[in-house]
mmCIF file of C-alpha atoms in Angstrom:
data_model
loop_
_atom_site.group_PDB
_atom_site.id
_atom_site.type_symbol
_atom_site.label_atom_id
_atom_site.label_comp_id
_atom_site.label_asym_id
_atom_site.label_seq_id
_atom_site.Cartn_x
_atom_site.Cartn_y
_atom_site.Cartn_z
ATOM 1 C CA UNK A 12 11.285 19.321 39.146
ATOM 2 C CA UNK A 13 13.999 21.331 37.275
ATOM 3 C CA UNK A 14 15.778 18.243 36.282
ATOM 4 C CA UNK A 15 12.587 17.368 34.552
ATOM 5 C CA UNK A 16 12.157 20.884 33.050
ATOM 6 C CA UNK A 17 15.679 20.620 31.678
ATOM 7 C CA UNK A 18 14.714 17.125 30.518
ATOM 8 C CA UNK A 19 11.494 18.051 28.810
ATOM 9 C CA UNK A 20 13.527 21.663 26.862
ATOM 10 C CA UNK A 21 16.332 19.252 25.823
ATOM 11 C CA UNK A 22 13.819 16.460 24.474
ATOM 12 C CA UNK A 23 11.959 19.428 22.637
ATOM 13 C CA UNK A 24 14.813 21.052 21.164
ATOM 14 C CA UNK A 25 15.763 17.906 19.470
ATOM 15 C CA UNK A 26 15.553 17.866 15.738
ATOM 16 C CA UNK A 27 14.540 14.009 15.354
ATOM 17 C CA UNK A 28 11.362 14.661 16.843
ATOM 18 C CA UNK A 29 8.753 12.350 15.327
ATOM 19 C CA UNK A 30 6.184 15.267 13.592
ATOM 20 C CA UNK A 31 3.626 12.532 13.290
ATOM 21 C CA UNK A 32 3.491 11.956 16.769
ATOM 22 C CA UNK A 33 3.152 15.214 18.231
ATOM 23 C CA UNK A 34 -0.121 15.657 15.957
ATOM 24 C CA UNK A 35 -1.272 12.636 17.118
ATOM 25 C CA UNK A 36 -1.407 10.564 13.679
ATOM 26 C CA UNK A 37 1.928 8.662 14.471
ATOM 27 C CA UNK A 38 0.518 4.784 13.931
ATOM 28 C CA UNK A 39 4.064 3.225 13.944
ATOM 29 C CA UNK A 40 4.419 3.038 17.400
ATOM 30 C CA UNK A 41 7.753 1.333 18.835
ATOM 31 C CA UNK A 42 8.332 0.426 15.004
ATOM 32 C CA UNK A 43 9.078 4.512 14.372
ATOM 33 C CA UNK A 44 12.620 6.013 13.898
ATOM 34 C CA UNK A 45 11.702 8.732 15.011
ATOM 35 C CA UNK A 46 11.797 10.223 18.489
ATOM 36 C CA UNK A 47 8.811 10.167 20.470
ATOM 37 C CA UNK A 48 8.605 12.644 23.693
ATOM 38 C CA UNK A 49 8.146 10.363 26.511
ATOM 39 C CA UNK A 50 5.336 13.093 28.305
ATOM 40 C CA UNK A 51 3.466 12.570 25.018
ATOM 41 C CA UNK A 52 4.187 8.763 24.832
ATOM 42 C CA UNK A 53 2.318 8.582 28.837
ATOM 43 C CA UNK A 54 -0.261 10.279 27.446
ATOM 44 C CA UNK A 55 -0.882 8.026 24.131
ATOM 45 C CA UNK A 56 0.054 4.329 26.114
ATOM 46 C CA UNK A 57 -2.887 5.501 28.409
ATOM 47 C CA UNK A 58 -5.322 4.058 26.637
ATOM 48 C CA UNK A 59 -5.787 0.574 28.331
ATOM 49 C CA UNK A 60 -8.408 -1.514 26.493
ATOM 50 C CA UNK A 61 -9.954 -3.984 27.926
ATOM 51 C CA UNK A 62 -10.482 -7.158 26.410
ATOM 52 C CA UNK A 63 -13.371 -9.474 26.954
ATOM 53 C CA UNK A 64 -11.780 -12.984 28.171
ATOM 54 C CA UNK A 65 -15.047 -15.068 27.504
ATOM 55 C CA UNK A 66 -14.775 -13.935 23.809
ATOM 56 C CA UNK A 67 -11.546 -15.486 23.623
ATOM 57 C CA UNK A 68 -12.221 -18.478 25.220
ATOM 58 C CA UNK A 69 -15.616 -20.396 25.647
ATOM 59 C CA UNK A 70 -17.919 -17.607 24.359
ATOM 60 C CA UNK A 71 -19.672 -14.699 25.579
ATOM 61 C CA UNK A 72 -23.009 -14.618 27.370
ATOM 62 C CA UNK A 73 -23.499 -10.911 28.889
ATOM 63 C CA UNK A 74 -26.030 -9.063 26.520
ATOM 64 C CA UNK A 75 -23.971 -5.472 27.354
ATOM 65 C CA UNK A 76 -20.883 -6.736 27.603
ATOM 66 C CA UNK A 77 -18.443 -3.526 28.222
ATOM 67 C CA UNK A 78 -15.051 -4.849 26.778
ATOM 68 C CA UNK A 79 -13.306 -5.604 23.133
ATOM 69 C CA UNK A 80 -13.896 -8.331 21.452
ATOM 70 C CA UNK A 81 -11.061 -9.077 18.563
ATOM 71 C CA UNK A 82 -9.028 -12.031 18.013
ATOM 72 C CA UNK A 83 -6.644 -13.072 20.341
ATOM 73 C CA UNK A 84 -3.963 -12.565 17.822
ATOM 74 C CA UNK A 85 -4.554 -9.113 17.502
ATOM 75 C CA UNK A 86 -4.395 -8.648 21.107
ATOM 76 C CA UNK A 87 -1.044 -10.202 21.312
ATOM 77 C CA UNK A 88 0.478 -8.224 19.032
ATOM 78 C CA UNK A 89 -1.099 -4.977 20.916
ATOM 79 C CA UNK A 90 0.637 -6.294 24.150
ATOM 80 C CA UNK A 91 3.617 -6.686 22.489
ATOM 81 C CA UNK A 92 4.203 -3.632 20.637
ATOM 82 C CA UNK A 93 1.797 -1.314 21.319
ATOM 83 C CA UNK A 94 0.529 -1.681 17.386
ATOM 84 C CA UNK A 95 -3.383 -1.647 16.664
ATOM 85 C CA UNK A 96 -4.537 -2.904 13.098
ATOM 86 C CA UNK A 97 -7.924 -2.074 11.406
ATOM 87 C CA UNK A 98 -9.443 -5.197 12.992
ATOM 88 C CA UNK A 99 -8.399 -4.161 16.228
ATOM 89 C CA UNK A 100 -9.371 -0.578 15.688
ATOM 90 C CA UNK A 101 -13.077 -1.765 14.436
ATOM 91 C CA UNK A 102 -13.753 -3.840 17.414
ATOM 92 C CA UNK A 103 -12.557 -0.976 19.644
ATOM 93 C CA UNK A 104 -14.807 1.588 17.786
ATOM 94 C CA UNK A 105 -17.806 -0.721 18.712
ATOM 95 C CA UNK A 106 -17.167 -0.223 22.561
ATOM 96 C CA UNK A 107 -15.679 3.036 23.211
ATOM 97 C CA UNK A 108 -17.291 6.510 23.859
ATOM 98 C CA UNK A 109 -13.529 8.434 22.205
ATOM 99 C CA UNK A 110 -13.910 9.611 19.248
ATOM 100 C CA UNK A 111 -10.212 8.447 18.365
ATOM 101 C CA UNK A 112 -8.078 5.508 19.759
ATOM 102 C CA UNK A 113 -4.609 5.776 20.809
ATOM 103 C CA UNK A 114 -5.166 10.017 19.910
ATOM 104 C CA UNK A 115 -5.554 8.804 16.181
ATOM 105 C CA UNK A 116 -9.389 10.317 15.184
ATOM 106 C CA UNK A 117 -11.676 8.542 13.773
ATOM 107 C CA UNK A 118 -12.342 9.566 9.637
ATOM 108 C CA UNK A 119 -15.130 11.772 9.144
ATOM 109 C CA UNK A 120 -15.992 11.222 5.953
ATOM 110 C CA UNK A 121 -15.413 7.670 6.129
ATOM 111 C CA UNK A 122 -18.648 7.670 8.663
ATOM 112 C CA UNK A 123 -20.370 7.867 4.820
ATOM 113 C CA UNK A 124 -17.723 5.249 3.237
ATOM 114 C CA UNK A 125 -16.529 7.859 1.195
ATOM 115 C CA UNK A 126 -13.282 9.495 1.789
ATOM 116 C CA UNK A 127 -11.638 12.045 -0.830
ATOM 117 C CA UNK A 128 -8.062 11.132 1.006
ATOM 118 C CA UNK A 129 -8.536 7.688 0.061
ATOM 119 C CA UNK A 130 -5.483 5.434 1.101
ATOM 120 C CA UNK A 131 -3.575 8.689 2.061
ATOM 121 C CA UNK A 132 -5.899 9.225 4.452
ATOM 122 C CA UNK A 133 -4.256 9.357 7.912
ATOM 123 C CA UNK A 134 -7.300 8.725 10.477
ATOM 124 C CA UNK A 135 -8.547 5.486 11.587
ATOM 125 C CA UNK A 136 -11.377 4.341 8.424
ATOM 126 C CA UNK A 137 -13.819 2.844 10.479
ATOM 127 C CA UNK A 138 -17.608 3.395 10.395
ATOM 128 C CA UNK A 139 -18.016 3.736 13.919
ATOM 129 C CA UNK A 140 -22.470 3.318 14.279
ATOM 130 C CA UNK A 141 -21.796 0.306 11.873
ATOM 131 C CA UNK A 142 -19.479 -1.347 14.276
ATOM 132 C CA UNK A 143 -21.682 -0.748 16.908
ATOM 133 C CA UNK A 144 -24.408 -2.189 15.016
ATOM 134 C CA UNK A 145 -22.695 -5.159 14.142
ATOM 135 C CA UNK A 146 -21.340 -5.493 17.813
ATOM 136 C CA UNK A 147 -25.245 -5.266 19.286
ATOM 137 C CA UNK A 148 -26.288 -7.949 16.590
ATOM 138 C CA UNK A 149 -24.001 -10.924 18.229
ATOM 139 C CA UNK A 150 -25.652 -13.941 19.448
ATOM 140 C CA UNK A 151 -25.301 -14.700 22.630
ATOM 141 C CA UNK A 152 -22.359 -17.139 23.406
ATOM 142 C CA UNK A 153 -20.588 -15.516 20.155
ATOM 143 C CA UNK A 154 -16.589 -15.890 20.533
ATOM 144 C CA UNK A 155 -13.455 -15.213 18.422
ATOM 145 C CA UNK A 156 -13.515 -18.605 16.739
ATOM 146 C CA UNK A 157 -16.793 -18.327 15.223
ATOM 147 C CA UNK A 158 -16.994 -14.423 14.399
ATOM 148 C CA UNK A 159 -14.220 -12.611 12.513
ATOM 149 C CA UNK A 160 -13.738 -10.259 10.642
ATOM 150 C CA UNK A 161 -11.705 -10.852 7.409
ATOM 151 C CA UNK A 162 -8.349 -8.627 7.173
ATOM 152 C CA UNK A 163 -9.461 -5.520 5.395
ATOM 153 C CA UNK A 164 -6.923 -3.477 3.375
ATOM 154 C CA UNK A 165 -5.074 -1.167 5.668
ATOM 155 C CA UNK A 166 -6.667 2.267 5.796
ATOM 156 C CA UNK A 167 -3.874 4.103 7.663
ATOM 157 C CA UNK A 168 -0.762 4.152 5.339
ATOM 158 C CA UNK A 169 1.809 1.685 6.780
ATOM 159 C CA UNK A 170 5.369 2.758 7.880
ATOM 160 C CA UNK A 171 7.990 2.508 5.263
ATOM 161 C CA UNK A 172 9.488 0.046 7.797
ATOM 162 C CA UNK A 173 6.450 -2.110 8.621
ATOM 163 C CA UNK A 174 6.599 -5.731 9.061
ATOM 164 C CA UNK A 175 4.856 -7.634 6.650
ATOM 165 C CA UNK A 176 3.020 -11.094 7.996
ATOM 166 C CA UNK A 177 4.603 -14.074 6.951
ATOM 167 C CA UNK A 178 2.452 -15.366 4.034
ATOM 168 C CA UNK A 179 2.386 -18.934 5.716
ATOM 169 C CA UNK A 180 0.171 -17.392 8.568
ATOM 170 C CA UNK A 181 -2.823 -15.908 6.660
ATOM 171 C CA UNK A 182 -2.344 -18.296 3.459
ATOM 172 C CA UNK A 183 -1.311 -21.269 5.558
ATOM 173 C CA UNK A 184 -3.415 -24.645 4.213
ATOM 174 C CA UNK A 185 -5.066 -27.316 5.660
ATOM 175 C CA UNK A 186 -3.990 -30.951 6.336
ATOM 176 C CA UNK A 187 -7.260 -31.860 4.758
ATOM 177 C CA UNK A 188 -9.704 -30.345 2.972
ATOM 178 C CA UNK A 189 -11.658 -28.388 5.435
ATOM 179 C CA UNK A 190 -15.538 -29.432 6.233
ATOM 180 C CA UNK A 191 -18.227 -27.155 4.493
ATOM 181 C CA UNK A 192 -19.345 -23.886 7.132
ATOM 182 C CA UNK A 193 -21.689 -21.971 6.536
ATOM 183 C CA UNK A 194 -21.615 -18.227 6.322
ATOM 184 C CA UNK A 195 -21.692 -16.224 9.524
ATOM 185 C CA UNK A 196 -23.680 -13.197 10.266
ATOM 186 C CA UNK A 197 -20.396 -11.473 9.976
ATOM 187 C CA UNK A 198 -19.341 -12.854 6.516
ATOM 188 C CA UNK A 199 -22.955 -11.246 5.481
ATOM 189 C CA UNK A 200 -22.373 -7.877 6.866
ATOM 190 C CA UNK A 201 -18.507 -7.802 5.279
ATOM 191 C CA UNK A 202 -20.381 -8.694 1.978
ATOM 192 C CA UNK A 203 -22.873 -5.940 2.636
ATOM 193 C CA UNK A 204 -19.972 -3.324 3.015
ATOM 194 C CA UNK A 205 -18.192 -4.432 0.018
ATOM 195 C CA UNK A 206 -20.964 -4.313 -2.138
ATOM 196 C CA UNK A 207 -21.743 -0.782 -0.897
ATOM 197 C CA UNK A 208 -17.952 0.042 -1.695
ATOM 198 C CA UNK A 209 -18.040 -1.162 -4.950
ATOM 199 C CA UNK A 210 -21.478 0.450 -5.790
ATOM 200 C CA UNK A 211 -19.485 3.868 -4.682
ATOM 201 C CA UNK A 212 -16.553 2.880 -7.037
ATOM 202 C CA UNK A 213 -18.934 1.842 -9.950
ATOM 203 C CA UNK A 214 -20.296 5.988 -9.538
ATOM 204 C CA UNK A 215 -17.231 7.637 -9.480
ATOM 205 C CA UNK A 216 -16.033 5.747 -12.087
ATOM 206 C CA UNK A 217 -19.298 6.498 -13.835
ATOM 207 C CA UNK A 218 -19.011 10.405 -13.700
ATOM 208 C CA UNK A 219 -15.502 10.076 -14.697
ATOM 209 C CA UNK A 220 -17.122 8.618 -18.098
ATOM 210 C CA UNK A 221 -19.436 10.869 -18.320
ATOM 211 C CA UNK A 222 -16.761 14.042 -18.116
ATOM 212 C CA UNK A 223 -14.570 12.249 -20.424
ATOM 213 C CA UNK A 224 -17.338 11.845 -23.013
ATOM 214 C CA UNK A 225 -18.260 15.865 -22.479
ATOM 215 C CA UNK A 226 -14.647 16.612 -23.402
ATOM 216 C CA UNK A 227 -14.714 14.009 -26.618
ATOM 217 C CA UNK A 228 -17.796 15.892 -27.696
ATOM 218 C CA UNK A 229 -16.085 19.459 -27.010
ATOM 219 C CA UNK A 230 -13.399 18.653 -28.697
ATOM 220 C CA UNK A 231 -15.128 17.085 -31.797
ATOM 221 C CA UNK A 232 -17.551 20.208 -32.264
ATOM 222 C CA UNK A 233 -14.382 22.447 -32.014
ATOM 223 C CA UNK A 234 -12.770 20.070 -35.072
ATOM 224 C CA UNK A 235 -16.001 20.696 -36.837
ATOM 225 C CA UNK A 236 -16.275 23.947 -36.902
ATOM 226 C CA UNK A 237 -12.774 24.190 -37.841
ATOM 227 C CA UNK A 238 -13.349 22.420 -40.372
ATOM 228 C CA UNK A 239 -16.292 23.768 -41.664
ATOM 229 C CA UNK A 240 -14.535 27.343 -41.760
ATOM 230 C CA UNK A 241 -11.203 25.486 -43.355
ATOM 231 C CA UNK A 242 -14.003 24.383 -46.364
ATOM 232 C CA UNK A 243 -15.710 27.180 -46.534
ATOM 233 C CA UNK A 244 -12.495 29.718 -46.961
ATOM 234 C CA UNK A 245 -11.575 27.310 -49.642
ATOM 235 C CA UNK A 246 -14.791 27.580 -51.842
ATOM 236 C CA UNK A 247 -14.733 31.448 -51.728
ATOM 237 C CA UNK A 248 -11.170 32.142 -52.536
ATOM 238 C CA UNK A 249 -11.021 30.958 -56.372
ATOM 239 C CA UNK A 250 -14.255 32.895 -56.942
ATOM 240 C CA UNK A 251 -12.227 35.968 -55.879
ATOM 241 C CA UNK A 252 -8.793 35.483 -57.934
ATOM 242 C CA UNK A 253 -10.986 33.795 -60.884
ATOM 243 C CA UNK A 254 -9.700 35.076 -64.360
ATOM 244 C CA UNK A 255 -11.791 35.343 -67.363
ATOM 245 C CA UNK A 256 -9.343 34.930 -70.698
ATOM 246 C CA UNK A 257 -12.112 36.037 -72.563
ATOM 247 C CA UNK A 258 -12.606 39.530 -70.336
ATOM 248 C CA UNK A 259 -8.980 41.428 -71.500
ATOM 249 C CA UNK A 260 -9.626 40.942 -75.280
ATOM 250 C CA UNK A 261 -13.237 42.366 -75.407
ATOM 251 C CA UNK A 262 -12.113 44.954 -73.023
ATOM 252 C CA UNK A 263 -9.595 45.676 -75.207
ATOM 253 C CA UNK A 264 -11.580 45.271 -78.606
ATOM 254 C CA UNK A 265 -14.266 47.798 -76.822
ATOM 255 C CA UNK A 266 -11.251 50.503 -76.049
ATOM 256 C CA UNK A 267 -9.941 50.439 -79.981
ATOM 257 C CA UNK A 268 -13.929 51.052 -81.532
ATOM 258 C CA UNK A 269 -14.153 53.937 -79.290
ATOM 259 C CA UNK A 270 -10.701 55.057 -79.620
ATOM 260 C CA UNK A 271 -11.645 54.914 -83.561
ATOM 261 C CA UNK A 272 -14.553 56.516 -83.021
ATOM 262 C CA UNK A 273 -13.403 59.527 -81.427
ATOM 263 C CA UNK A 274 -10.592 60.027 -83.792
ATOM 264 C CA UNK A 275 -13.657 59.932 -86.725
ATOM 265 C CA UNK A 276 -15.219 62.291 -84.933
ATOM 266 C CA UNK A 277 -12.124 65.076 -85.158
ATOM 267 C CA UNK A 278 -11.965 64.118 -88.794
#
């Protein structure tokens, strides 16, 4: 016991400490540079998920089926390095009772599909009643061949030193030109997301205009009246320094009659 007391006070006074990980948002996992506390570490590699084994094989037939169904890929890589991707995290979301998975919460806002943080958002963007939804709407006998989800963009920010996929295994072609199939109830509810996404794009893009065209007008009846004052101190000014050549003679022609005049009258 007080070799693990010493152990724990040395681990926390170190000053590599991965900050990420002790507020539970760390997503790099063994990738990370930083040092992760090994109490903590317990704590987060507790989650063990389950994985439906029909679903990756043959298909599965249990209406309430109680484990994850992803792609077996995915799973591997889980296994391997303790790394969960959007599609993992989405087929997780539509099983579990957490409201976070691996002590990474679930977004909020994103429950709406509309995050202020966008992709500097830090929590898991998955709309947790729609995977649920979408997880109670499988057929019977569904499995990871015929129902998957396309790779989304990444909604936690990758690590600096994340591993990109080769581009041979999600671009990789066909010997020959692959037969015509037909859309899947999944492909339909993707679609359905997207075009809600874009709609919510389209609107903030939309009151963007509509504040930029507020500030054109502001600006334009701030030039006008600028203007208008600029024109209108220009029409009054040569009225006031206006000089009549005819005004100093008769001025003058009036001073000499009565000047005359008043010295006939001492005469």
């Amino acid at each position: 016991m007080v070799k693990d007391d010493e152990q724990n006070g040395q681990e926390e006074d170190r000053k590599d400490v991965c900050r990420d990980f002790l507020n539970k948002v760390c997503n790099r996992g063994t990738r990370c540079k930083y040092y992760h506390p090994r109490g903590d570490d317990e704590d987060r590699n507790g989650d063990d998920f389950q994985f439906c084994i029909d679903y990756q094989n043959q298909g599965c037939y249990r209406a309430s089926c109680r484990f994850v169904h992803a792609p077996q890929e995915e799973i591997e890589r889980y296994r391997l390095n303790g790394d969960i991707s959007n599609l993992l995290a989405r087929a997780i979301a539509a099983v579990t009772k957490a409201d976070n998975i691996q002590g990474i919460p679930f977004c909020k806002e994103f429950q709406t599909n509309r995050c202020s943080r966008g992709p500097r958002c830090r929590y898991w963007h998955v709309n947790v009643d729609m995977e649920r939804e979408f997880r109670n709407n499988q057929p019977l006998g569904a499995s990871a061949r015929e129902y998957r989800h396309p790779l989304p963009q990444p909604l936690i920010p990758p690590a600096a030193a994340a591993r990109r996929r080769p581009a041979m295994d999600e671009y990789a072609g066909a010997a020959k030109r692959p037969a015509f199939m037909p859309p899947t109830p999944y492909a339909a509810h993707d679609l359905e997301r997207e075009n809600a996404d874009l709609k919510a794009q389209v609107e903030r893009l939309q009151l963007d205009l509509q504040r930029e065209r507020d500030r054109c007008d502001a600006l334009l009846a701030t030039i006008s009246q600028s203007t208008a004052a600029a024109a209108q101190a220009a029409v009054v000014s040569p009225q006031q320094s206006y000089h009549d050549p005819y005004a100093m003679p008769t001025r003058a022609a009036h001073y000499a009659q009565k000047q005359a005049g008043w010295y006939g009258s001492q005469n």
